[in-house]
Tab-separated table of C-alpha atoms in Angstrom:
chain	number	residue	atom	x	y	z
A	1068	MET	CA	-74.258	93.099	-38.263
A	1069	ALA	CA	-74.433	92.354	-34.526
A	1070	THR	CA	-77.954	90.918	-34.650
A	1071	PRO	CA	-76.994	87.310	-35.602
A	1072	VAL	CA	-74.503	87.166	-32.732
A	1073	LYS	CA	-77.098	88.380	-30.237
A	1074	LYS	CA	-79.669	85.928	-31.569
A	1075	THR	CA	-77.185	83.069	-31.327
A	1076	ARG	CA	-76.346	84.054	-27.766
A	1077	ARG	CA	-80.027	84.198	-26.793
A	1078	THR	CA	-80.628	80.775	-28.336
A	1079	ALA	CA	-77.665	79.320	-26.477
A	1080	GLU	CA	-78.945	80.729	-23.193
A	1081	ARG	CA	-82.464	79.480	-23.884
A	1082	ILE	CA	-81.103	75.997	-24.544
A	1083	LEU	CA	-79.343	76.075	-21.170
A	1084	ASP	CA	-82.476	77.269	-19.370
A	1085	VAL	CA	-84.630	74.503	-20.843
A	1086	THR	CA	-81.932	71.879	-20.273
A	1087	LEU	CA	-81.643	72.886	-16.622
A	1088	ALA	CA	-85.396	72.531	-16.151
A	1089	LEU	CA	-85.373	69.076	-17.770
A	1090	PHE	CA	-82.322	67.897	-15.831
A	1091	ASN	CA	-83.891	69.058	-12.575
A	1092	ARG	CA	-87.189	67.379	-13.362
A	1093	PHE	CA	-86.048	64.027	-14.753
A	1094	GLY	CA	-82.387	63.743	-13.765
A	1095	GLU	CA	-79.487	64.302	-16.150
A	1096	PRO	CA	-79.026	60.598	-17.087
A	1097	ASN	CA	-82.677	60.420	-18.191
A	1098	VAL	CA	-82.615	63.457	-20.496
A	1099	SER	CA	-81.423	63.004	-24.074
A	1100	THR	CA	-80.484	65.670	-26.599
A	1101	THR	CA	-83.521	64.531	-28.588
A	1102	LEU	CA	-85.782	65.377	-25.653
A	1103	ILE	CA	-84.095	68.761	-25.214
A	1104	SER	CA	-84.549	69.551	-28.926
A	1105	ALA	CA	-88.206	68.537	-28.797
A	1106	GLU	CA	-88.841	70.670	-25.730
A	1107	LEU	CA	-87.249	73.649	-27.476
A	1108	ASN	CA	-88.997	72.881	-30.766
A	1109	ILE	CA	-85.704	73.021	-32.646
A	1110	SER	CA	-83.812	70.463	-34.685
A	1111	THR	CA	-81.152	68.297	-33.110
A	1112	GLY	CA	-78.732	69.805	-35.601
A	1113	ASN	CA	-79.502	73.291	-34.290
A	1114	LEU	CA	-78.886	72.081	-30.746
A	1115	TYR	CA	-75.564	70.520	-31.750
A	1116	TYR	CA	-74.556	73.767	-33.461
A	1117	HIS	CA	-74.571	75.452	-30.050
A	1118	TYR	CA	-73.599	72.455	-27.924
A	1119	PRO	CA	-71.941	69.617	-29.906
A	1120	ALA	CA	-72.213	67.190	-26.972
A	1121	LYS	CA	-74.478	66.669	-23.989
A	1122	ASP	CA	-71.485	66.908	-21.651
A	1123	LEU	CA	-70.957	70.460	-22.856
A	1124	LEU	CA	-74.459	71.353	-21.637
A	1125	VAL	CA	-73.607	69.891	-18.254
A	1126	ASP	CA	-70.325	71.820	-18.168
A	1127	ARG	CA	-71.944	75.156	-19.035
A	1128	LEU	CA	-74.669	74.671	-16.418
A	1129	PHE	CA	-72.017	73.804	-13.863
A	1130	ASP	CA	-70.157	76.992	-14.838
A	1131	ARG	CA	-73.316	78.963	-14.097
A	1132	TYR	CA	-73.701	77.248	-10.740
A	1133	GLU	CA	-70.063	77.723	-9.791
A	1134	ALA	CA	-70.102	81.435	-10.664
A	1135	SER	CA	-73.253	82.014	-8.599
A	1136	LEU	CA	-71.850	79.963	-5.723
A	1137	ASN	CA	-68.567	81.902	-5.651
A	1138	ALA	CA	-70.540	85.152	-5.540
A	1139	LEU	CA	-72.804	83.911	-2.752
A	1140	LEU	CA	-69.980	82.548	-0.606
A	1141	LYS	CA	-68.567	86.061	-0.295
A	1142	ALA	CA	-71.544	86.790	1.967
A	1143	ALA	CA	-69.948	84.500	4.576
A	1144	ASP	CA	-67.897	87.488	5.718
A	1145	ASP	CA	-71.111	89.320	6.671
A	1146	VAL	CA	-72.370	86.667	9.103
A	1147	HIS	CA	-72.178	87.744	12.749
A	1148	ASP	CA	-75.237	86.221	14.445
A	1149	VAL	CA	-77.773	83.432	14.068
A	1150	GLU	CA	-80.067	85.480	11.832
A	1151	ASP	CA	-77.255	86.208	9.395
A	1152	ALA	CA	-76.302	82.517	9.443
A	1153	TRP	CA	-79.878	81.427	8.798
A	1154	LEU	CA	-80.130	83.669	5.734
A	1155	PHE	CA	-76.741	82.616	4.433
A	1156	PHE	CA	-77.519	78.910	4.564
A	1157	HIS	CA	-81.061	79.363	3.331
A	1158	MET	CA	-79.727	81.173	0.256
A	1159	LEU	CA	-77.063	78.510	-0.219
A	1160	PHE	CA	-79.777	75.858	-0.260
A	1161	GLU	CA	-81.834	77.952	-2.679
A	1162	LEU	CA	-78.892	77.931	-5.086
A	1163	ILE	CA	-78.366	74.187	-4.643
A	1164	TRP	CA	-82.073	73.662	-5.290
A	1165	GLN	CA	-81.862	75.779	-8.447
A	1166	TYR	CA	-79.183	73.391	-9.778
A	1167	ARG	CA	-80.418	70.326	-7.938
A	1168	PHE	CA	-79.671	67.925	-10.796
A	1169	LEU	CA	-75.966	68.298	-9.923
A	1170	TYR	CA	-76.624	66.968	-6.427
A	1171	ARG	CA	-79.363	64.534	-7.371
A	1172	ASP	CA	-77.053	62.767	-9.830
A	1173	LEU	CA	-73.764	63.692	-8.186
A	1174	ASN	CA	-72.121	60.256	-8.069
A	1175	ASP	CA	-73.069	59.525	-11.665
A	1176	LEU	CA	-71.766	62.883	-12.872
A	1177	LEU	CA	-68.503	62.499	-10.969
A	1178	SER	CA	-67.903	59.066	-12.462
A	1179	LYS	CA	-68.302	60.122	-16.090
A	1180	ASN	CA	-67.351	63.810	-16.253
A	1181	ARG	CA	-63.738	64.578	-15.405
A	1182	ARG	CA	-64.335	68.313	-15.339
A	1183	ILE	CA	-67.161	68.013	-12.822
A	1184	GLU	CA	-65.006	65.665	-10.762
A	1185	THR	CA	-62.145	68.136	-10.445
A	1186	HIS	CA	-64.260	71.274	-10.108
A	1187	PHE	CA	-66.545	69.790	-7.474
A	1188	GLN	CA	-63.522	69.202	-5.280
A	1189	TYR	CA	-62.872	72.930	-5.574
A	1190	VAL	CA	-66.519	73.604	-4.696
A	1191	LEU	CA	-66.187	71.542	-1.520
A	1192	LYS	CA	-63.031	73.411	-0.505
A	1193	GLU	CA	-64.642	76.798	-1.105
A	1194	LYS	CA	-67.772	75.794	0.804
A	1195	THR	CA	-65.625	74.636	3.711
A	1196	ARG	CA	-63.639	77.885	3.762
A	1197	ALA	CA	-66.866	79.889	3.657
A	1198	VAL	CA	-68.411	77.908	6.517
A	1199	GLN	CA	-65.230	78.394	8.536
A	1200	ARG	CA	-65.557	82.151	7.961
A	1201	VAL	CA	-69.192	81.944	9.080
A	1202	LEU	CA	-68.133	80.248	12.306
A	1203	ALA	CA	-65.379	82.801	12.847
A	1204	GLY	CA	-67.870	85.639	12.374
A	1205	LEU	CA	-70.319	84.042	14.796
A	1206	GLY	CA	-67.512	83.713	17.312
A	1207	GLN	CA	-66.501	87.344	16.915
A	1208	GLY	CA	-70.135	88.319	17.358
A	1209	ASN	CA	-70.287	86.284	20.589
A	1210	ALA	CA	-73.045	84.135	19.108
A	1211	VAL	CA	-71.176	80.841	19.539
A	1212	ARG	CA	-68.329	79.448	21.604
A	1213	LEU	CA	-66.139	77.064	19.617
A	1214	SER	CA	-62.566	75.949	20.038
A	1215	ALA	CA	-60.429	75.726	16.892
A	1216	PRO	CA	-60.678	71.896	16.689
A	1217	GLU	CA	-64.441	72.077	17.269
A	1218	ALA	CA	-64.836	74.699	14.546
A	1219	GLU	CA	-62.947	72.559	12.039
A	1220	SER	CA	-65.041	69.492	12.836
A	1221	VAL	CA	-68.353	71.359	12.789
A	1222	ALA	CA	-67.498	73.120	9.510
A	1223	THR	CA	-66.813	69.782	7.843
A	1224	ALA	CA	-70.072	68.317	9.157
A	1225	MET	CA	-72.020	71.340	7.895
A	1226	VAL	CA	-70.528	70.959	4.419
A	1227	VAL	CA	-71.340	67.240	4.400
A	1228	VAL	CA	-74.966	67.935	5.307
A	1229	SER	CA	-75.316	70.694	2.710
A	1230	THR	CA	-73.786	68.463	0.027
A	1231	TYR	CA	-75.981	65.410	0.654
A	1232	TRP	CA	-79.108	67.162	1.880
A	1233	LEU	CA	-80.917	66.621	-1.434
A	1234	SER	CA	-80.070	62.926	-1.418
A	1235	TYR	CA	-81.734	62.678	1.972
A	1236	GLU	CA	-84.769	64.572	0.701
A	1237	TYR	CA	-84.970	62.271	-2.318
A	1238	VAL	CA	-84.788	59.090	-0.234
A	1239	ARG	CA	-87.572	60.385	2.012
A	1240	ASP	CA	-89.957	60.742	-0.935
A	1241	PRO	CA	-88.483	59.699	-4.322
A	1242	ARG	CA	-91.614	60.533	-6.316
A	1243	HIS	CA	-92.193	64.033	-5.007
A	1244	ALA	CA	-89.225	65.344	-3.019
A	1245	LEU	CA	-87.577	67.321	-5.822
A	1246	GLU	CA	-90.723	68.755	-7.365
A	1247	PRO	CA	-90.901	72.598	-7.368
A	1248	GLU	CA	-93.921	72.729	-5.049
A	1249	ASN	CA	-91.887	71.074	-2.302
A	1250	ALA	CA	-89.019	73.560	-2.437
A	1251	GLY	CA	-90.156	75.674	0.524
A	1252	ALA	CA	-90.352	72.815	3.009
A	1253	ALA	CA	-87.144	71.247	1.705
A	1254	LEU	CA	-85.185	74.499	2.034
A	1255	LEU	CA	-86.479	74.973	5.566
A	1256	ARG	CA	-85.361	71.497	6.556
A	1257	GLY	CA	-81.971	72.005	4.941
A	1258	ALA	CA	-81.217	75.211	6.807
A	1259	SER	CA	-82.475	73.688	10.045
A	1260	HIS	CA	-80.359	70.534	9.608
A	1261	VAL	CA	-77.173	72.540	9.088
A	1262	LEU	CA	-77.707	75.051	11.884
A	1263	SER	CA	-78.785	72.341	14.326
A	1264	LEU	CA	-75.150	71.201	14.232
A	1265	LEU	CA	-74.298	74.504	15.904
A	1266	ALA	CA	-77.010	74.267	18.554
A	1267	PRO	CA	-74.670	72.973	21.304
A	1268	TYR	CA	-72.366	75.942	20.748
A	1269	PHE	CA	-74.878	78.799	20.461
A	1270	GLU	CA	-75.282	81.230	23.318
A	1271	PRO	CA	-78.732	80.736	24.918
A	1272	ALA	CA	-80.316	83.853	23.390
A	1273	GLN	CA	-79.024	82.982	19.928
A	1274	LYS	CA	-80.253	79.412	20.255
A	1275	GLN	CA	-83.711	80.658	21.163
A	1276	HIS	CA	-83.639	83.050	18.215
A	1277	LEU	CA	-82.821	80.137	15.894
A	1278	LEU	CA	-85.980	78.346	17.039
A	1279	GLY	CA	-87.962	81.523	16.397
A	1280	LEU	CA	-86.562	81.868	12.880
A	1281	ALA	CA	-87.381	78.252	12.062
A	1282	GLN	CA	-90.947	78.765	13.213
A	1283	ALA	CA	-91.282	82.019	11.247
A	1284	TYR	CA	-89.997	80.444	8.044
A	1285	SER	CA	-92.189	77.374	8.447
A	1286	LYS	CA	-95.204	79.661	8.100
A	1287	THR	CA	-94.040	81.285	4.837
A	1288	PRO	CA	-95.606	79.982	1.606
A	1289	SER	CA	-92.370	79.696	-0.379
A	1290	PRO	CA	-88.594	80.210	-0.140
A	1291	ALA	CA	-89.106	83.565	-1.851
A	1292	ALA	CA	-91.240	84.865	1.022
A	1293	SER	CA	-90.041	87.918	2.901
A	1294	PRO	CA	-87.465	87.052	5.563
A	1295	PRO	CA	-88.080	88.185	9.153
A	1296	ARG	CA	-86.887	91.548	10.467
A	1297	ARG	CA	-83.426	92.850	9.590
A	1298	ALA	CA	-82.487	89.669	7.753
A	1299	THR	CA	-83.849	91.405	4.655
A	1300	SER	CA	-80.717	93.538	4.331
A	1301	THR	CA	-78.381	90.545	4.613
A	1302	ALA	CA	-80.381	88.612	2.034
A	1303	ALA	CA	-80.494	91.582	-0.318
A	1304	GLY	CA	-76.740	91.989	-0.174
A	1305	ALA	CA	-76.108	88.352	-0.922
A	1306	SER	CA	-78.732	88.352	-3.666
A	1307	ASN	CA	-77.007	91.261	-5.346
A	1308	ARG	CA	-73.740	89.323	-5.327
A	1309	VAL	CA	-75.425	86.332	-6.952
A	1310	ALA	CA	-77.138	88.517	-9.541
A	1311	GLN	CA	-73.813	89.950	-10.577
C-alpha cells in the first residue's frame, strides 16, 4: 500500500532536481513548465499534479536551499582561524552555486514572489549573524583584531559581497560565467573576495596563511578537491550538517 506514496515522492523530488538544473542553466524566467515536462519526459498534467504552479517549484527549491543554509551556518561557531574561515566561506559559496538561479535572478524573483521576498530578508539576517560569529571566533582565536564597530561594518560588507558575488561573475562573462565547468574558479574568487575584506585586520601570520590557501586552492581541479591540511575536518563537519 505504501508503494504509490513512495513513487509519488520520488517523482516529486525528481521534478525538483531537473527544475533546479534547468533554472541554473537558463535562468528561472526563461524556463517554462512545458520545458520542464519535456526534459522529464512526462505530461504537463503530471507535472501539475505534483506542482500546480511554477511558483510552487521555486518555493520548494528555496525551501531546500534555506534548510541547507541554516545547517551550514551552524559551522560559523567552529571558525577560529583563517583556515576555518576559508573553508566556511568556500562551502557557503558552494551552496550558493548549487542554487545559483536564486542569485542570478534575485531581483526578478523578489519582485514577483512574496514568499521569496520575505524569506530572503531572513536569509540575509541569518548570514549576517553567522558572519558576526565568524568574526568573534577569529577574534577569540587571536587571528584578527577588530573593534565592535569595525566588526559590524565588515560583517555587513562580507554579506553584501557573498550575496552579489554571482552577479559580478555573470557581468564579467555573461555567456560562460555560470556554466558548471567554471565553478572551481568562481568559488575561489568568491572566497578570496570575502576574506580580502578581513586582510587589514588579520595578524601577519594569518594573513600569510590566507595567501597560501588561495594559492593551494587555485591549483585544485574543482571545488570538490581535497582541502589543504587540517581543513578537512572542518569541512567534513560542516558537510555533515548540510547533509542532514
